[in-house]
Amino acid sequence: MSNTVRKKHIEETDVVRAHRRAAGEVWTQVAWAWHFLNDEYDYYLPKGDAMALFGTAGYTTRVKEAWQDLPFGTPPEDLERNPFVNNAMRKAGVQQRQQVIRRFYEHVNTFFDEHLPRWKENGKDPDNRPRPPYKASRFARTDWVHTRIEKEGDTLRLKTGRGLDEITVDWPHPEPRSVQLVWDKHAGCPMLCPQYDDQKQDLPDGLIRDRLPKGDEVVGVDLGELYLATIYDGEEGVLFNGGRLQELRSLQNSEKAWFDQRIDRKEKGSNRFWKLVNAKKDRLKEIRDRIDDYLHKMSTRLVEECWDREAATIVIGDLTGILDGLDYGAEMNQRLHQWAFRQFAEKVEYKAERYGLEVVFEPERDTSKTCPQCGDKNPTSTRHYRCTSCGFECHRDMVGAMNIRAKYQDPDEWMSGHLEAVRATATASQEAQDTPTGEQLGLFERARSGRKRVTPSVESPVTVDYEPHMTCVLEDP
């Protein structure tokens, strides 16, 4: 593999300046927080917590958990946006902010692993004592990785996320694998430094590096709390069981309560107090890492499943604002506030780009209670949906996925009923629908191993459980 770097000067437009300004603001805020917590509380801010606090735009469960780890204060419950990310930082996308944070912690690691040991070995000269990285920066380098780069003809688009301005430049060269936006002080203008392979990368037989859509189908995705996601491609439905996530959340809550109960019995500031505090932090971080790993694997599996079904577009139900004013009791409220739908959707969004799939978000209002056959509304509090007008019966989450797909395809007429001559009568009990059976799991595995389309009736969709795999990098036989 041969790497080539081409430098290209570009105009300092308002968009370019905003990206550079956002990166500088992220660096300054992360550096200030790291030094403040170190100096005032002898607390080293972990990189994962910094990613959540300064990289995530929304006020997600992960942000609250990172906030709880800080040695002061308690995170509020009623914020709409992450208060650690200011307006200047929001001009850049999540990945651009995270790249700045990664770069800061690379400097921190270099300080502790190289500079500080070398200084101690050389006699601890007080005039040359190394310092951790801090320097406040009004502007800083911005990075794009290959998932946020798109080339259309001779135009290169550097994407940043929904609702944010992109940078477009003329680029008659191969598509880069990464791009850096820096300031050329000699030329007095911004400069792009794209890196790309001028020769095809050699990979083992049977593996591929890039993917393109296999067809032009549209897949609807309904996100849920019990079932992490439900997809429908117009013929077949698949449920992604979220039981593993619920187990991890339950473990997280019980461990936190266990530690809090014992910490409250200790004298604040004592050795035993701080031992329990540190043990709690380590234990909760371990569980958070397992949750993040689970979301990564399930989102990869969902994208692979959509790609295998010849999808070109993934339509996800937009749940923005669904938790506003929510009150279903203490236990249910806690479960819903820990619902990781935004984290999961973000992972699906950037992973879909590797397969050449487009992800769009469609408001999910009324999609789970509108009958896809006749259009009547039938609210239900169970997983079993039954239309009182036409008798249509199906899994409730599958109804949501059907309607999200139809709403994207025909936003004006989807509520008039879009399924033709379909009448499914659910024969299984609600408990059987809520729990994936061995037969359902076996059906999915047979369909994947033989690469044959198995189309069960809509009342018994295929259920996908938590099962890591690596078939996403294998070519079709």
XYZ file of C-alpha atoms in Angstrom:
477
model
C 0.000 0.000 0.000
C 1.333 3.394 -0.971
C 0.071 6.519 0.768
C -0.068 9.783 -1.104
C -0.707 13.185 0.479
C -1.826 16.094 -1.694
C -2.026 19.590 -0.282
C -4.675 21.975 -1.516
C -5.189 25.578 -0.430
C -8.814 26.630 -0.052
C -10.650 29.853 0.630
C -11.286 30.916 4.234
C -15.085 30.888 4.032
C -17.421 31.210 7.016
C -17.961 27.445 6.980
C -14.239 26.649 6.947
C -13.591 29.169 9.696
C -16.404 27.709 11.798
C -14.871 24.235 11.552
C -11.456 25.465 12.568
C -12.969 27.525 15.388
C -14.985 24.527 16.649
C -11.875 22.330 16.806
C -9.999 24.997 18.731
C -12.856 25.376 21.197
C -13.016 21.607 21.792
C -9.275 21.481 22.471
C -9.454 24.410 24.894
C -12.440 23.081 26.841
C -11.054 19.534 27.167
C -7.615 20.810 28.215
C -9.124 23.184 30.781
C -11.338 20.439 32.261
C -8.456 17.956 32.425
C -6.172 20.398 34.262
C -8.893 21.749 36.548
C -9.968 18.292 37.719
C -6.348 17.237 38.150
C -5.321 20.321 40.143
C -8.445 20.768 42.283
C -9.590 17.182 42.879
C -6.585 15.006 41.953
C -8.889 13.372 39.412
C -7.769 12.336 35.940
C -10.575 12.706 33.392
C -10.769 9.447 31.381
C -10.811 9.718 27.607
C -14.150 7.897 27.375
C -15.820 10.391 29.698
C -14.260 13.302 27.787
C -15.654 11.836 24.536
C -19.127 11.802 26.045
C -19.006 15.213 27.723
C -17.375 17.180 24.897
C -18.165 15.057 21.843
C -21.865 14.215 22.220
C -24.331 16.918 21.208
C -27.443 15.460 22.843
C -28.021 14.973 26.558
C -27.750 11.206 26.399
C -27.535 8.590 29.123
C -23.809 8.306 28.433
C -23.368 12.037 29.150
C -25.218 11.672 32.467
C -23.058 8.703 33.434
C -19.849 10.594 32.616
C -21.165 13.573 34.594
C -21.846 11.306 37.595
C -18.216 10.166 37.512
C -16.975 13.725 38.086
C -15.988 14.390 41.717
C -18.605 17.112 42.174
C -22.241 17.849 41.443
C -25.144 15.724 40.274
C -26.356 15.758 36.663
C -29.862 17.227 36.179
C -32.548 15.197 34.451
C -34.409 17.798 32.388
C -31.830 19.233 29.973
C -32.434 19.151 26.222
C -28.822 19.433 25.078
C -25.409 18.591 26.453
C -24.285 21.746 28.355
C -20.600 20.838 27.966
C -20.818 21.421 24.199
C -21.244 25.132 23.430
C -22.553 26.700 20.229
C -19.079 27.196 18.745
C -18.284 23.481 19.202
C -21.574 22.452 17.575
C -20.396 23.870 14.236
C -18.364 20.663 13.806
C -19.732 17.140 13.717
C -19.415 14.540 16.457
C -16.538 12.742 14.754
C -14.624 15.976 14.214
C -14.923 16.797 17.924
C -13.882 13.287 18.890
C -10.787 13.474 16.693
C -9.655 16.575 18.616
C -10.204 14.783 21.934
C -8.237 11.751 20.738
C -5.377 14.006 19.694
C -5.339 15.708 23.119
C -5.116 12.367 24.930
C -2.346 11.215 22.591
C -0.345 14.202 23.844
C -1.262 13.337 27.452
C -0.055 9.749 26.993
C 3.162 10.975 25.387
C 3.740 13.258 28.379
C 3.409 10.432 30.917
C 5.077 7.696 28.852
C 8.015 9.623 27.364
C 8.575 13.211 28.455
C 8.122 12.805 32.214
C 10.250 9.609 32.563
C 13.007 11.145 30.428
C 13.004 14.290 32.604
C 13.311 12.188 35.766
C 16.167 10.158 34.289
C 18.048 13.353 33.341
C 18.133 14.767 36.882
C 14.791 16.598 37.147
C 16.045 19.938 35.868
C 13.517 22.487 37.289
C 14.055 24.844 34.371
C 13.140 22.189 31.788
C 10.288 20.401 33.545
C 7.812 19.114 30.925
C 4.192 20.155 31.170
C 1.025 18.302 30.171
C -0.632 19.729 27.042
C -2.809 22.730 27.687
C -2.263 25.696 25.366
C -5.620 27.340 24.682
C -6.331 27.414 20.969
C -8.693 29.725 19.112
C -8.343 27.547 16.003
C -7.122 23.981 15.622
C -6.689 21.177 13.130
C -9.838 19.388 11.980
C -9.835 15.748 10.860
C -12.219 13.725 8.694
C -12.057 9.937 8.528
C -13.201 7.915 5.516
C -16.765 7.431 6.841
C -17.352 11.205 6.632
C -15.810 11.689 3.175
C -17.729 11.417 -0.070
C -16.562 11.946 -3.646
C -19.071 12.725 -6.415
C -17.358 13.152 -9.755
C -14.605 15.690 -9.211
C -16.243 17.124 -6.083
C -15.115 16.132 -2.605
C -17.611 16.526 0.226
C -16.465 16.615 3.842
C -19.567 15.746 5.845
C -20.196 16.677 9.457
C -23.664 15.429 10.379
C -27.314 16.362 10.222
C -28.040 20.069 10.016
C -24.387 21.145 9.819
C -22.628 22.813 6.923
C -20.322 20.664 4.809
C -17.117 21.638 3.019
C -16.990 20.962 -0.723
C -13.882 21.321 -2.903
C -12.791 20.346 -6.406
C -10.873 17.075 -6.249
C -9.923 15.271 -9.514
C -7.997 12.613 -7.579
C -8.948 9.306 -5.880
C -11.213 9.468 -2.849
C -9.109 10.073 0.294
C -9.067 7.800 3.311
C -8.602 10.779 5.622
C -8.468 14.573 5.351
C -6.910 17.185 7.621
C -7.803 20.877 7.597
C -4.846 22.960 8.804
C -3.635 26.565 8.569
C -0.721 27.315 6.273
C 0.972 30.268 7.963
C 3.263 30.862 4.987
C 0.410 31.140 2.483
C -1.911 32.791 4.995
C -4.899 30.570 4.174
C -6.434 27.189 5.132
C -5.047 24.048 3.547
C -6.494 20.572 3.085
C -4.172 17.567 3.390
C -6.024 14.529 1.982
C -4.362 11.120 2.213
C -5.280 8.300 -0.153
C -3.958 5.028 -1.546
C -2.492 5.363 -5.035
C -2.397 1.573 -5.293
C -5.123 -0.911 -4.372
C -4.656 -2.323 -0.917
C -3.885 -6.051 -0.856
C -6.330 -8.008 1.300
C -6.634 -11.738 2.017
C -8.682 -13.819 -0.392
C -12.392 -13.696 0.375
C -12.271 -10.254 1.980
C -13.336 -6.935 0.540
C -12.513 -3.402 1.578
C -15.422 -1.327 0.302
C -19.072 -2.020 -0.366
C -21.792 -0.664 -2.596
C -25.548 -1.203 -2.294
C -26.774 -4.433 -3.873
C -30.107 -2.872 -4.866
C -32.383 0.122 -4.389
C -34.770 -1.145 -1.703
C -36.004 0.893 1.266
C -35.915 -0.601 4.781
C -37.932 0.840 7.656
C -36.455 0.677 11.172
C -38.480 1.070 14.360
C -36.370 1.574 17.495
C -37.687 0.138 20.738
C -36.885 -0.425 24.380
C -37.633 -4.157 24.652
C -36.645 -4.888 21.052
C -33.655 -2.719 20.209
C -34.717 -2.397 16.562
C -37.232 -3.868 14.133
C -36.695 -3.733 10.370
C -39.086 -4.300 7.490
C -38.032 -4.441 3.832
C -41.447 -4.763 2.202
C -41.465 -8.551 2.348
C -39.973 -9.713 5.613
C -39.499 -8.392 9.118
C -36.642 -8.922 11.576
C -36.690 -8.184 15.309
C -33.423 -7.370 17.072
C -33.781 -8.605 20.623
C -32.615 -6.053 23.225
C -32.710 -8.409 26.196
C -28.930 -8.324 26.596
C -29.005 -4.519 26.890
C -31.704 -4.715 29.558
C -29.596 -7.189 31.516
C -26.598 -4.853 31.412
C -28.707 -1.837 32.424
C -30.175 -3.789 35.338
C -26.681 -4.811 36.423
C -25.510 -1.205 36.108
C -28.340 0.098 38.312
C -27.936 -2.597 40.979
C -24.147 -2.114 41.156
C -24.531 1.656 41.443
C -27.095 1.279 44.254
C -24.833 -1.229 46.035
C -21.843 1.117 45.978
C -23.891 4.221 46.869
C -25.325 2.492 49.929
C -21.865 1.613 51.247
C -20.255 4.923 50.327
C -22.920 6.785 52.342
C -21.894 4.811 55.459
C -18.250 5.925 55.266
C -16.787 9.157 56.506
C -16.420 11.471 53.557
C -12.761 11.846 52.576
C -11.556 8.782 54.476
C -9.418 6.067 52.868
C -12.311 3.617 52.793
C -14.547 6.282 51.275
C -12.150 6.902 48.392
C -11.505 3.176 47.864
C -15.226 2.608 47.386
C -15.539 5.677 45.142
C -12.719 4.452 42.898
C -14.062 0.890 42.889
C -17.500 2.200 41.888
C -16.012 4.254 39.059
C -14.044 1.285 37.710
C -16.984 -1.099 37.960
C -19.457 1.244 36.223
C -16.920 1.998 33.494
C -16.541 -1.733 32.869
C -20.310 -2.110 32.467
C -20.539 0.971 30.211
C -17.836 -0.507 27.976
C -19.835 -3.732 27.720
C -22.957 -1.767 26.792
C -21.065 0.169 24.138
C -19.615 -3.064 22.749
C -23.118 -4.540 22.565
C -24.478 -1.503 20.697
C -21.569 -1.630 18.250
C -22.151 -5.297 17.435
C -25.922 -5.012 17.098
C -25.701 -1.877 14.929
C -23.186 -3.620 12.668
C -25.496 -6.586 12.401
C -28.473 -4.387 11.551
C -26.584 -2.568 8.787
C -25.302 -5.840 7.367
C -28.820 -7.270 7.382
C -30.174 -4.219 5.514
C -27.352 -4.409 2.973
C -27.961 -8.122 2.458
C -31.629 -7.342 1.730
C -30.520 -5.108 -1.158
C -31.338 -1.876 0.650
C -30.081 1.493 -0.559
C -31.921 3.560 2.086
C -32.460 2.913 5.791
C -35.339 4.917 7.259
C -35.150 5.197 11.060
C -37.994 6.468 13.204
C -36.957 9.788 14.761
C -37.586 9.661 18.516
C -36.436 13.205 19.298
C -38.418 14.607 22.208
C -40.070 11.290 23.099
C -38.880 11.515 26.709
C -40.172 15.067 27.262
C -42.691 15.183 30.105
C -42.460 11.430 30.584
C -43.811 9.973 33.853
C -44.615 6.262 34.074
C -43.361 5.711 37.600
C -39.834 5.613 39.020
C -38.757 2.221 37.683
C -40.146 2.673 34.157
C -38.878 6.258 33.949
C -35.382 5.036 34.810
C -35.544 2.366 32.102
C -36.726 4.818 29.455
C -34.182 7.492 30.376
C -31.475 4.838 29.947
C -32.857 3.904 26.546
C -29.863 4.161 24.209
C -31.822 4.882 21.019
C -29.750 7.952 20.095
C -26.422 6.149 20.597
C -27.667 3.189 18.583
C -28.985 5.374 15.746
C -25.689 7.288 15.530
C -23.766 4.029 15.243
C -26.094 2.763 12.519
C -25.758 6.066 10.662
C -21.978 6.100 10.353
C -21.635 2.356 9.788
C -24.175 2.435 6.973
C -21.860 4.753 5.064
C -19.282 1.951 4.822
C -21.852 -0.063 2.891
C -22.866 2.846 0.687
C -26.299 3.063 2.353
C -28.146 6.304 3.038
C -29.733 6.811 6.456
C -32.703 9.156 6.820
C -34.799 9.944 9.891
C -38.582 10.023 9.682
C -40.850 11.272 12.534
C -42.352 8.167 14.129
C -45.554 9.809 15.401
C -48.585 7.442 15.088
C -46.558 4.775 13.251
C -47.031 2.101 15.933
C -50.800 2.541 16.254
C -51.878 3.025 12.624
C -53.076 -0.082 10.848
C -50.942 -0.633 7.713
C -53.849 -2.376 6.005
C -56.799 0.007 6.519
C -55.264 3.106 8.128
C -57.350 3.149 11.322
C -55.657 3.974 14.618
C -55.622 1.300 17.307
C -53.424 2.208 20.313
C -52.218 -0.779 22.303
C -50.140 -1.218 25.444
C -49.011 -4.748 24.550
C -46.667 -6.149 21.907
C -49.621 -7.671 20.076
C -51.307 -5.275 17.629
C -54.854 -5.968 16.449
C -56.914 -3.645 14.255
C -60.555 -3.511 15.432
C -61.699 -2.413 11.975
C -60.171 -4.927 9.553
C -58.807 -7.610 11.883
C -55.165 -7.169 10.872
C -52.853 -8.615 13.556
C -49.108 -8.307 13.876
C -46.270 -7.563 16.259
C -46.586 -3.910 17.326
C -42.947 -3.052 16.588
C -43.303 -4.571 13.131
C -46.302 -2.299 12.492
C -44.062 0.659 13.389
C -41.347 -0.446 10.949
C -43.927 -0.972 8.172
C -45.407 2.479 8.643
C -42.049 4.257 8.939
C -41.064 2.759 5.600
C -44.416 3.676 4.016
C -44.333 7.189 5.494
C -40.979 7.852 3.861
C -42.150 6.501 0.500
C -45.532 8.271 0.505
C -45.819 10.897 3.268
C -49.311 11.997 2.184
C -51.096 8.675 1.724
C -49.408 6.273 4.135
C -52.194 6.570 6.744
C -54.828 5.365 4.281
C -53.419 1.818 4.412
C -50.586 0.567 2.217
C -50.697 -3.247 2.525
C -52.765 -4.916 -0.171
C -54.704 -8.140 0.429
C -52.802 -8.972 3.589
C -54.598 -10.414 6.583
C -52.313 -11.933 9.195
C -53.804 -13.722 12.168
C -51.380 -14.066 15.039
C -51.625 -17.594 16.403
C -48.855 -17.301 18.974
C -49.433 -15.877 22.428
C -48.042 -12.520 23.444
C -45.421 -14.241 25.623
C -44.232 -16.215 22.607
C -43.948 -13.006 20.585
C -42.026 -11.216 23.332
C -39.498 -14.061 23.707
C -37.434 -15.288 20.720
C -37.723 -19.030 20.226
C -35.082 -21.477 19.115
C -37.087 -22.121 15.951
C -37.066 -18.421 15.064
C -33.329 -18.126 15.668
C -32.690 -21.264 13.628
C -34.760 -19.869 10.767
C -32.573 -16.795 10.642
C -29.344 -18.797 10.711
C -30.537 -21.094 7.914
C -31.495 -18.107 5.815
C -28.049 -16.555 6.260
C -26.002 -19.707 5.806
C -27.784 -20.685 2.600
C -28.195 -17.094 1.338
C -31.826 -17.870 0.502
C -34.650 -15.467 1.184
C -36.931 -17.016 3.796
C -40.194 -15.102 4.084
C -42.267 -15.997 7.120
C -45.708 -14.471 7.624
C -45.815 -11.045 9.220
C -47.149 -12.344 12.528
C -43.953 -14.349 13.143
C -40.990 -12.168 12.116
C -37.475 -13.517 12.370
C -35.784 -12.637 15.661
C -32.073 -11.813 15.869
C -30.404 -12.318 19.229
C -27.048 -11.137 20.566
C -24.518 -13.165 18.605
C -21.258 -11.517 17.450
C -20.093 -12.482 13.980
C -17.709 -11.446 11.222
C -19.679 -12.272 8.082
C -19.885 -8.568 7.296
C -16.431 -8.658 5.648
C -16.961 -11.801 3.581
C -17.823 -11.706 -0.072
C -20.911 -13.533 -1.241
C -20.128 -17.113 -2.310
